[in-house]
GROMACS .gro file of C-alpha atoms in nm:
model
  206
    1SER     CA    1   5.693  -2.619  -1.712
    2THR     CA    2   5.840  -2.581  -1.367
    3PHE     CA    3   5.699  -2.350  -1.103
    4SER     CA    4   5.907  -2.042  -1.032
    5PRO     CA    5   5.747  -1.845  -0.751
    6GLN     CA    6   5.762  -1.468  -0.757
    7PHE     CA    7   5.726  -1.448  -0.378
    8PRO     CA    8   5.994  -1.503  -0.113
    9PHE     CA    9   5.846  -1.810   0.055
   10SER     CA   10   5.840  -2.166  -0.085
   11LEU     CA   11   5.543  -2.404  -0.118
   12PRO     CA   12   5.516  -2.766   0.001
   13PRO     CA   13   5.614  -3.031  -0.257
   14THR     CA   14   5.255  -3.162  -0.295
   15THR     CA   15   5.122  -2.813  -0.368
   16LEU     CA   16   5.403  -2.755  -0.617
   17PHE     CA   17   5.315  -3.079  -0.798
   18LEU     CA   18   4.944  -2.989  -0.817
   19TYR     CA   19   5.025  -2.637  -0.937
   20ASN     CA   20   5.263  -2.758  -1.206
   21ASN     CA   21   5.015  -3.023  -1.328
   22MET     CA   22   4.702  -2.809  -1.299
   23VAL     CA   23   4.452  -2.828  -1.586
   24SER     CA   24   4.267  -2.512  -1.692
   25LEU     CA   25   3.891  -2.579  -1.693
   26VAL     CA   26   3.777  -2.226  -1.771
   27LEU     CA   27   3.637  -2.320  -2.114
   28GLN     CA   28   3.467  -2.633  -1.983
   29LYS     CA   29   3.313  -2.444  -1.693
   30ARG     CA   30   3.179  -2.173  -1.925
   31LEU     CA   31   3.026  -2.427  -2.165
   32ALA     CA   32   2.878  -2.629  -1.877
   33ALA     CA   33   2.723  -2.312  -1.726
   34SER     CA   34   2.569  -2.228  -2.063
   35ILE     CA   35   2.425  -2.579  -2.104
   36LEU     CA   36   2.300  -2.605  -1.745
   37LYS     CA   37   2.158  -2.248  -1.761
   38CYS     CA   38   2.325  -2.135  -1.441
   39GLY     CA   39   2.625  -1.932  -1.328
   40LYS     CA   40   2.979  -2.064  -1.346
   41ARG     CA   41   3.000  -2.068  -0.966
   42LYS     CA   42   2.720  -2.327  -0.962
   43VAL     CA   43   2.908  -2.572  -1.186
   44TRP     CA   44   3.078  -2.856  -0.996
   45MET     CA   45   3.342  -3.068  -1.170
   46ASP     CA   46   3.469  -3.395  -1.033
   47PRO     CA   47   3.824  -3.323  -0.908
   48ASN     CA   48   3.925  -3.685  -0.978
   49GLU     CA   49   3.838  -3.643  -1.346
   50CYS     CA   50   4.021  -3.315  -1.409
   51GLY     CA   51   4.251  -3.474  -1.666
   52ASP     CA   52   3.962  -3.611  -1.873
   53LEU     CA   53   3.752  -3.297  -1.834
   54GLY     CA   54   4.039  -3.076  -1.952
   55GLY     CA   55   4.023  -3.239  -2.296
   56LEU     CA   56   3.653  -3.164  -2.349
   57ASN     CA   57   3.625  -2.879  -2.594
   58SER     CA   58   3.273  -2.910  -2.739
   59ARG     CA   59   2.921  -2.880  -2.606
   60GLN     CA   60   2.845  -3.238  -2.708
   61ASN     CA   61   3.132  -3.370  -2.493
   62ILE     CA   62   3.022  -3.147  -2.203
   63ARG     CA   63   2.666  -3.284  -2.229
   64LYS     CA   64   2.805  -3.639  -2.213
   65ALA     CA   65   3.009  -3.549  -1.902
   66ILE     CA   66   2.696  -3.402  -1.742
   67LYS     CA   67   2.506  -3.720  -1.824
   68ASP     CA   68   2.786  -3.932  -1.670
   69GLY     CA   69   2.780  -3.723  -1.353
   70GLN     CA   70   3.128  -3.577  -1.392
   71ILE     CA   71   2.979  -3.226  -1.414
   72VAL     CA   72   2.691  -3.137  -1.182
   73LYS     CA   73   2.480  -2.827  -1.130
   74GLN     CA   74   2.496  -2.739  -0.762
   75PRO     CA   75   2.163  -2.671  -0.585
   76GLU     CA   76   2.065  -2.314  -0.511
   77THR     CA   77   2.163  -2.185  -0.169
   78ILE     CA   78   1.859  -2.173   0.058
   79HIS     CA   79   1.791  -1.831   0.209
   80SER     CA   80   1.496  -1.900   0.433
   81ARG     CA   81   1.248  -1.621   0.511
   82ALA     CA   82   1.063  -1.824   0.775
   83ARG     CA   83   1.208  -1.626   1.067
   84VAL     CA   84   1.137  -1.297   0.889
   85GLN     CA   85   0.776  -1.396   0.825
   86LEU     CA   86   0.730  -1.494   1.190
   87ARG     CA   87   0.871  -1.160   1.306
   88ASN     CA   88   0.656  -0.963   1.062
   89GLU     CA   89   0.349  -1.151   1.183
   90ALA     CA   90   0.438  -1.060   1.541
   91LYS     CA   91   0.493  -0.697   1.436
   92ARG     CA   92   0.144  -0.687   1.287
   93LYS     CA   93   0.020  -0.776   1.635
   94GLY     CA   94   0.221  -0.486   1.778
   95ARG     CA   95   0.524  -0.675   1.913
   96HIS     CA   96   0.881  -0.546   1.871
   97THR     CA   97   0.766  -0.189   1.806
   98GLY     CA   98   0.845  -0.020   2.137
   99HIS     CA   99   1.059   0.290   2.188
  100GLY     CA  100   1.378   0.085   2.174
  101LYS     CA  101   1.300  -0.046   1.826
  102ARG     CA  102   1.220   0.291   1.667
  103ARG     CA  103   1.489   0.463   1.461
  104GLY     CA  104   1.302   0.746   1.284
  105THR     CA  105   1.076   1.023   1.411
  106ALA     CA  106   0.701   0.974   1.427
  107ASN     CA  107   0.667   1.182   1.110
  108ALA     CA  108   0.928   0.970   0.933
  109ARG     CA  109   0.763   0.641   1.035
  110LEU     CA  110   0.412   0.750   0.933
  111PRO     CA  111   0.407   1.098   0.775
  112PHE     CA  112   0.144   1.343   0.898
  113LYS     CA  113   0.060   1.418   0.536
  114VAL     CA  114  -0.026   1.052   0.471
  115ILE     CA  115  -0.255   1.050   0.775
  116TRP     CA  116  -0.421   1.371   0.651
  117MET     CA  117  -0.468   1.232   0.299
  118ARG     CA  118  -0.625   0.911   0.430
  119ARG     CA  119  -0.864   1.106   0.654
  120MET     CA  120  -0.965   1.344   0.375
  121ARG     CA  121  -1.029   1.058   0.135
  122VAL     CA  122  -1.245   0.876   0.389
  123LEU     CA  123  -1.454   1.188   0.465
  124ARG     CA  124  -1.490   1.291   0.100
  125ARG     CA  125  -1.589   0.938   0.001
  126MET     CA  126  -1.858   0.943   0.268
  127LEU     CA  127  -1.988   1.284   0.156
  128LYS     CA  128  -2.003   1.168  -0.205
  129LYS     CA  129  -2.192   0.853  -0.106
  130TYR     CA  130  -2.445   1.054   0.096
  131ARG     CA  131  -2.496   1.300  -0.189
  132GLU     CA  132  -2.552   1.021  -0.444
  133ALA     CA  133  -2.798   0.854  -0.206
  134LYS     CA  134  -2.990   1.187  -0.183
  135LYS     CA  135  -2.935   1.198   0.193
  136ILE     CA  136  -2.785   1.547   0.159
  137ASP     CA  137  -2.828   1.809  -0.112
  138SER     CA  138  -2.549   1.984  -0.301
  139HIS     CA  139  -2.554   2.287  -0.066
  140ILE     CA  140  -2.496   2.079   0.248
  141TYR     CA  141  -2.240   1.874   0.056
  142HIS     CA  142  -2.037   2.181  -0.038
  143GLU     CA  143  -2.058   2.329   0.310
  144LEU     CA  144  -1.943   2.006   0.475
  145TYR     CA  145  -1.673   1.955   0.209
  146MET     CA  146  -1.518   2.290   0.295
  147LEU     CA  147  -1.550   2.224   0.669
  148ALA     CA  148  -1.371   1.890   0.622
  149LYS     CA  149  -1.096   2.069   0.433
  150GLY     CA  150  -1.070   2.309   0.726
  151ASN     CA  151  -0.997   2.019   0.966
  152GLN     CA  152  -1.334   2.031   1.143
  153PHE     CA  153  -1.393   1.653   1.151
  154LYS     CA  154  -1.146   1.406   1.292
  155ASN     CA  155  -1.341   1.100   1.177
  156LYS     CA  156  -1.659   0.975   1.008
  157ARG     CA  157  -1.857   0.964   1.331
  158VAL     CA  158  -1.812   1.337   1.393
  159LEU     CA  159  -1.904   1.412   1.031
  160MET     CA  160  -2.217   1.196   1.056
  161GLU     CA  161  -2.323   1.377   1.374
  162LYS     CA  162  -2.277   1.709   1.196
  163ILE     CA  163  -2.489   1.588   0.903
  164HIS     CA  164  -2.772   1.481   1.137
  165GLN     CA  165  -2.744   1.812   1.321
  166MET     CA  166  -2.760   2.017   1.000
  167LYS     CA  167  -3.052   1.815   0.865
  168ALA     CA  168  -3.240   1.853   1.195
  169GLU     CA  169  -3.175   2.228   1.191
  170ARG     CA  170  -3.296   2.259   0.833
  171ASN     CA  171  -3.607   2.057   0.913
  172ARG     CA  172  -3.674   2.279   1.216
  173VAL     CA  173  -3.635   2.598   1.011
  174LYS     CA  174  -3.856   2.453   0.739
  175ALA     CA  175  -4.124   2.357   0.994
  176LEU     CA  176  -4.112   2.709   1.145
  177GLU     CA  177  -4.148   2.862   0.798
  178GLU     CA  178  -4.443   2.635   0.722
  179GLN     CA  179  -4.605   2.731   1.053
  180ALA     CA  180  -4.546   3.101   0.980
  181MET     CA  181  -4.694   3.057   0.631
  182ALA     CA  182  -4.996   2.873   0.776
  183ARG     CA  183  -5.051   3.150   1.033
  184LYS     CA  184  -5.018   3.413   0.765
  185SER     CA  185  -5.263   3.237   0.535
  186ARG     CA  186  -5.510   3.194   0.825
  187SER     CA  187  -5.483   3.561   0.916
  188GLN     CA  188  -5.528   3.662   0.554
  189ALA     CA  189  -5.835   3.440   0.524
  190LYS     CA  190  -5.973   3.584   0.852
  191LYS     CA  191  -5.911   3.939   0.729
  192ALA     CA  192  -6.077   3.860   0.396
  193ARG     CA  193  -6.386   3.721   0.577
  194LYS     CA  194  -6.396   4.026   0.800
  195ASP     CA  195  -6.373   4.262   0.502
  196GLN     CA  196  -6.646   4.065   0.330
  197LYS     CA  197  -6.873   4.092   0.635
  198GLU     CA  198  -6.811   4.467   0.664
  199ALA     CA  199  -6.885   4.511   0.296
  200ALA     CA  200  -7.207   4.313   0.334
  201LYS     CA  201  -7.314   4.526   0.636
  202ALA     CA  202  -7.241   4.847   0.442
  203GLU     CA  203  -7.464   4.729   0.156
  204GLU     CA  204  -7.745   4.639   0.398
  205SER     CA  205  -7.729   4.980   0.566
  206LYS     CA  206  -7.779   5.149   0.230
   0.00000   0.00000   0.00000
């Protein structure tokens, strides 16, 4: 069949010859892609063997052509991530993160809620560990838990200082109570001895 262009310009004679004698390799390319387990765009066919390849219409013939090297699976295109990895490593050190590299707001880059959640989890984990280790009782635990929820502690160090302070205060109050109880018991014993002496004197006077 002769080429009859539908466009106003004409093609060179060589191009016309190739177009008129072109072999359709759609079927062969599809079969080869299926056999090679790749996409059709990865199938390479020897342009010098187009005439022979055009007559292949079975998988067995395609396999033979692959074995002969007339059909080849092209290698995968390399998309190296080496430069990306180097840049990410530098970013972990704090490079390339200045004002000129920032696109979002501070809240968009690291949300305030995420910071709050991380802080709460750290503080609550610490309180739970202290309670399980019997370093604080359930009353101190609950009080500190509610204070942490009320944004009283910015980090573990401040919470630890508060724990030591509360424990010291409780120990001081307990010591004062014990001293008061000891004084009271001494005074009661003294009063009892005095009453006993007075009773003994009253009996002697009779």
